[in-house]
Amino acid sequence: MHIRSCLLPLAIFTLAAHSAPSPDTDAGPAKKRAGGGPEDPVLKFKPPVPRVLTPAEELKTLKLPKGFHAELVAAEPMIETPVAVSWDDQARMYVLEMRGYMHDMDAAGEDQPIGRVSRLEDTDGDGIYDKRTVFADKLLMPRAVMAIGDGALIAEPPNLVFHHDTDGDGVADKREVIHDAYATKGGQPEHMANSPTWMMDNWIWSAGHGFRYRYQGGAFLREATTGFGQWGRTQDDWGRQYFNYNSDWLRLDLVTPGYYARNLRLASRTAINFQTTKVQTTWPRVPTPGCNRGYDGKTLRENGTLQNCTGTCGATIYRGDLFPKEYRGNAFIPEPCGLLVKRLVLSESGGVVGAKHAYEGKEFLTSSDERFRPVNAYTGPDGALYIVDIARGVIQHKGFITYYLAANITERKLEQPINLGRIYRIVPDGAKPVATKLPKASADIVPLLAHANGWVRDTAQRVLVERADKSVVPAVTTLASEGAPLARLHALWTLEGMSALTPDFITARLQDKDVKVRAAAVRLADPSLTPELIKLVAKADAELRLHLAFKLSDQPGPEVEQALIALLKKGDGPMLGEAVASGLTGRELEFIEALLKLPVAEDATLASTNVLATLAGCVMKERRGSRVTRLLELAAAQPASRQTTIFGAMAGKQPGKGAPPPNPIRMEAEPMAFTALQKTAKGGLKSQLAKIDPQLNWPNKPGAPPLPIIPPLTPEQQAQFEKGKALYAAVCSACHQPTGSGLANLAPPLLNSEWVLGPADRPIRAVLHGVTGPITVGGVKFHLEMPGLGGFPDEDIASVITYIRREWEHGASPVTAADVAKVRALTQGREKAWTEAELKQPPGAPQMQVKAESKPKPKSKPKAK
């Protein structure tokens, strides 16, 4: 989980500053803390040791807007340390209990297989769960659960496992490993894959994970993708996916990330990982001085309350039918450091979503109990809003605890207890919510695709797709044609999941009255329907134009080219330019030539899309001398306004501090148009050309070093390179990107990386055992958990590393299977990922030779009844 811990005194604060006792002990030197900060921190507040509240007492501390109240639906001892939940089609709640998490500030307990998933039932219909069955136990630091089929997916690093309940007794009795690289065993809990969720497109997406999964025909398919976010993943009524980061309330993908994956050279990707608001303010009800960086003068206000979010996680879009209309489609986001749940009101224009804070100076839900730690929110089967409370004093993982936070924890004895856990539901006053349970017959489930509660619609779609009962296809087809917009949308995707869509039916839906249904049909259209898509261009609104641009851009032909130009002439902003560029891989230069044939008078409209600059940047990243030369010739012949746009994009951004400069592009000959223009250029144009010049090299270029001689790969090495290219695309590109450029906040770049191009043992060790952050790459620090792939054969690992050391104009030496075998032997028995400091050590250093240690088995605990 990505939670930056924050501690809160229960009583009135004394404002007198005082020196803290040494963290962890009352005397002696402070224990080293990975989070750093002042080693002898001064605490501005002196709160008393807080009392541990019972569930009923904590419930009384929760404050909500008028007209709402909270109800306690589950708590200890029934559940302990809950971090995620999921309901099956009978409204039974599967609770993921991370019971090994942080038993103390040194993370005791995390090596003990004491995690579990409990299945809770409400047997009398009063909304309170009164029956528990331990569905799966003896789990080592499990981190995610999703009900599906006859059981549930459970993430127990490094595996994502389908736990089946074949006899229906509520206890898992069969394990099926779906993927053996879902997070890292023993990895950093704040930065690993989590929250597998069945989305409207019938794929199971996760936060912080480079793969998605599809349950089809009783088996799971796996596909590389881009999984943004840190903890939690959800969707709105139209299937757009939302997530967040610890210091960023809410982001989303406006379109499926797969569109951008088509063009390896496209740098700007505005429509994915889209920030809904730049205002990150929080308004706790009481002071929260124990935040991890509370000493820095920026984290806390003068009154001791958290200024901006620092532990945001587990967002949900409320899609129920219980709250008043104005709450539907709002985002509800836990912030455990602020002891609160934020409400954001979402709005939309032209398919672009924005968010506004619902309140100024207050929040939707707040508590005065420092052990109220909401980490996940959900819309439930009854339409209520559910809040999962891990309920503990310490939530910050040891890998980030500062001396300041440790001092707060020690002073107020907040390490214990560790066996609490509460789940609440938020209900309008006077409401008596009743959970919807799906009927047994598939035909009776179809009408639920039109239910007012989004959870019911999602679950009905999932179950129908799982069953693939062809007898209901006619009924689903009718609903997709005649139902309300949301019902039509769910029915359309249900048909897709059942492989029951036809080109004729998609064509009909392209004329749907609702733009969201038309957009879904555009996404589902295959290349044979390109002529039908072109027909939509003339009358499409801004939202549909964006979807058409993404969909049409990878199709060839002059008709498509003219349709794309027609879309661009609408001038809908840079996102539209990106949509066009996303499908033009290898054809960017040709499309630039088509654009430059347009009258200059039309440039003003095109300029808003930034399409010329976007495509010129792609040509530079293509790094093919002949095509760069042609672009330079085209630009040199243009009016000044177009020159500024094209040359500015070719100049690009300068490397960050500490980052190595890019390798010059190898030109076959001097680009005469460029060098001639250099002699006469003035002002801004001269500056742009000066930035481009060092990026180019050609034979006998004055003042330039000779072109490096890179030994060509032998036929055997070239075959290894090609194999590595395929493996990289399947395993690595989702995070590190096809261009090697990496992902902000998630995966460092491999392009020009000192770790890739340096000693070969470093990338070998990283692939064998993984890497744990922080690690600095190109002058940028990354906090990451990269899983090891030591189960791959030496030949495969050598192929992937050879590929990344020779792709993207890299010239490092290839790697052989023997090289990998040598390093594997030196590190035999190692179970932990490498730190930056360890990777800098040469092969054979003492810490590399790690022997496996036998550990005593933990004492068994009595099974829950």
JSON list of N, CA, C and O in Angstrom, two decimals, residues 840-855:
[
{"chain": "A", "resi": 840, "resn": "LYS", "atom": "N", "xyz": [26.09, -1.71, -7.22]},
{"chain": "A", "resi": 840, "resn": "LYS", "atom": "CA", "xyz": [27.36, -1.05, -7.54]},
{"chain": "A", "resi": 840, "resn": "LYS", "atom": "C", "xyz": [28.56, -1.88, -7.13]},
{"chain": "A", "resi": 840, "resn": "LYS", "atom": "O", "xyz": [29.68, -1.61, -7.56]},
{"chain": "A", "resi": 841, "resn": "GLN", "atom": "N", "xyz": [28.34, -2.88, -6.28]},
{"chain": "A", "resi": 841, "resn": "GLN", "atom": "CA", "xyz": [29.44, -3.76, -5.88]},
{"chain": "A", "resi": 841, "resn": "GLN", "atom": "C", "xyz": [29.80, -4.68, -7.05]},
{"chain": "A", "resi": 841, "resn": "GLN", "atom": "O", "xyz": [28.93, -5.08, -7.83]},
{"chain": "A", "resi": 842, "resn": "PRO", "atom": "N", "xyz": [31.05, -5.02, -7.18]},
{"chain": "A", "resi": 842, "resn": "PRO", "atom": "CA", "xyz": [31.44, -5.92, -8.28]},
{"chain": "A", "resi": 842, "resn": "PRO", "atom": "C", "xyz": [30.96, -7.34, -8.03]},
{"chain": "A", "resi": 842, "resn": "PRO", "atom": "O", "xyz": [30.66, -7.71, -6.90]},
{"chain": "A", "resi": 843, "resn": "PRO", "atom": "N", "xyz": [30.86, -8.14, -9.09]},
{"chain": "A", "resi": 843, "resn": "PRO", "atom": "CA", "xyz": [30.48, -9.55, -8.91]},
{"chain": "A", "resi": 843, "resn": "PRO", "atom": "C", "xyz": [31.42, -10.25, -7.94]},
{"chain": "A", "resi": 843, "resn": "PRO", "atom": "O", "xyz": [32.62, -10.01, -7.94]},
{"chain": "A", "resi": 844, "resn": "GLY", "atom": "N", "xyz": [30.86, -11.09, -7.10]},
{"chain": "A", "resi": 844, "resn": "GLY", "atom": "CA", "xyz": [31.67, -11.82, -6.14]},
{"chain": "A", "resi": 844, "resn": "GLY", "atom": "C", "xyz": [31.83, -11.13, -4.82]},
{"chain": "A", "resi": 844, "resn": "GLY", "atom": "O", "xyz": [32.47, -11.66, -3.91]},
{"chain": "A", "resi": 845, "resn": "ALA", "atom": "N", "xyz": [31.26, -9.90, -4.66]},
{"chain": "A", "resi": 845, "resn": "ALA", "atom": "CA", "xyz": [31.33, -9.22, -3.36]},
{"chain": "A", "resi": 845, "resn": "ALA", "atom": "C", "xyz": [30.60, -10.06, -2.33]},
{"chain": "A", "resi": 845, "resn": "ALA", "atom": "O", "xyz": [29.68, -10.81, -2.65]},
{"chain": "A", "resi": 846, "resn": "PRO", "atom": "N", "xyz": [31.00, -9.95, -1.05]},
{"chain": "A", "resi": 846, "resn": "PRO", "atom": "CA", "xyz": [30.43, -10.82, -0.02]},
{"chain": "A", "resi": 846, "resn": "PRO", "atom": "C", "xyz": [28.90, -10.83, 0.02]},
{"chain": "A", "resi": 846, "resn": "PRO", "atom": "O", "xyz": [28.29, -11.87, 0.19]},
{"chain": "A", "resi": 847, "resn": "GLN", "atom": "N", "xyz": [28.28, -9.65, -0.14]},
{"chain": "A", "resi": 847, "resn": "GLN", "atom": "CA", "xyz": [26.83, -9.63, -0.02]},
{"chain": "A", "resi": 847, "resn": "GLN", "atom": "C", "xyz": [26.13, -10.30, -1.19]},
{"chain": "A", "resi": 847, "resn": "GLN", "atom": "O", "xyz": [24.94, -10.53, -1.16]},
{"chain": "A", "resi": 848, "resn": "MET", "atom": "N", "xyz": [26.89, -10.60, -2.25]},
{"chain": "A", "resi": 848, "resn": "MET", "atom": "CA", "xyz": [26.29, -11.29, -3.38]},
{"chain": "A", "resi": 848, "resn": "MET", "atom": "C", "xyz": [26.15, -12.78, -3.10]},
{"chain": "A", "resi": 848, "resn": "MET", "atom": "O", "xyz": [25.31, -13.46, -3.66]},
{"chain": "A", "resi": 849, "resn": "GLN", "atom": "N", "xyz": [26.99, -13.30, -2.23]},
{"chain": "A", "resi": 849, "resn": "GLN", "atom": "CA", "xyz": [27.00, -14.73, -1.98]},
{"chain": "A", "resi": 849, "resn": "GLN", "atom": "C", "xyz": [26.09, -15.01, -0.79]},
{"chain": "A", "resi": 849, "resn": "GLN", "atom": "O", "xyz": [26.53, -15.07, 0.36]},
{"chain": "A", "resi": 850, "resn": "VAL", "atom": "N", "xyz": [24.83, -15.16, -1.07]},
{"chain": "A", "resi": 850, "resn": "VAL", "atom": "CA", "xyz": [23.83, -15.32, -0.02]},
{"chain": "A", "resi": 850, "resn": "VAL", "atom": "C", "xyz": [23.38, -16.76, 0.03]},
{"chain": "A", "resi": 850, "resn": "VAL", "atom": "O", "xyz": [22.95, -17.33, -0.97]},
{"chain": "A", "resi": 851, "resn": "LYS", "atom": "N", "xyz": [23.51, -17.36, 1.17]},
{"chain": "A", "resi": 851, "resn": "LYS", "atom": "CA", "xyz": [23.07, -18.74, 1.32]},
{"chain": "A", "resi": 851, "resn": "LYS", "atom": "C", "xyz": [21.65, -18.76, 1.87]},
{"chain": "A", "resi": 851, "resn": "LYS", "atom": "O", "xyz": [21.28, -17.96, 2.71]},
{"chain": "A", "resi": 852, "resn": "ALA", "atom": "N", "xyz": [20.88, -19.70, 1.37]},
{"chain": "A", "resi": 852, "resn": "ALA", "atom": "CA", "xyz": [19.52, -19.84, 1.87]},
{"chain": "A", "resi": 852, "resn": "ALA", "atom": "C", "xyz": [19.56, -20.29, 3.32]},
{"chain": "A", "resi": 852, "resn": "ALA", "atom": "O", "xyz": [20.31, -21.19, 3.69]},
{"chain": "A", "resi": 853, "resn": "GLU", "atom": "N", "xyz": [18.76, -19.66, 4.14]},
{"chain": "A", "resi": 853, "resn": "GLU", "atom": "CA", "xyz": [18.70, -20.02, 5.55]},
{"chain": "A", "resi": 853, "resn": "GLU", "atom": "C", "xyz": [17.40, -20.74, 5.85]},
{"chain": "A", "resi": 853, "resn": "GLU", "atom": "O", "xyz": [16.34, -20.37, 5.34]},
{"chain": "A", "resi": 854, "resn": "SER", "atom": "N", "xyz": [17.49, -21.75, 6.64]},
{"chain": "A", "resi": 854, "resn": "SER", "atom": "CA", "xyz": [16.27, -22.43, 7.05]},
{"chain": "A", "resi": 854, "resn": "SER", "atom": "C", "xyz": [15.64, -21.64, 8.18]},
{"chain": "A", "resi": 854, "resn": "SER", "atom": "O", "xyz": [16.32, -21.20, 9.10]},
{"chain": "A", "resi": 855, "resn": "LYS", "atom": "N", "xyz": [14.35, -21.44, 8.08]},
{"chain": "A", "resi": 855, "resn": "LYS", "atom": "CA", "xyz": [13.64, -20.66, 9.09]},
{"chain": "A", "resi": 855, "resn": "LYS", "atom": "C", "xyz": [12.67, -21.58, 9.83]},
{"chain": "A", "resi": 855, "resn": "LYS", "atom": "O", "xyz": [12.03, -22.45, 9.24]}
]
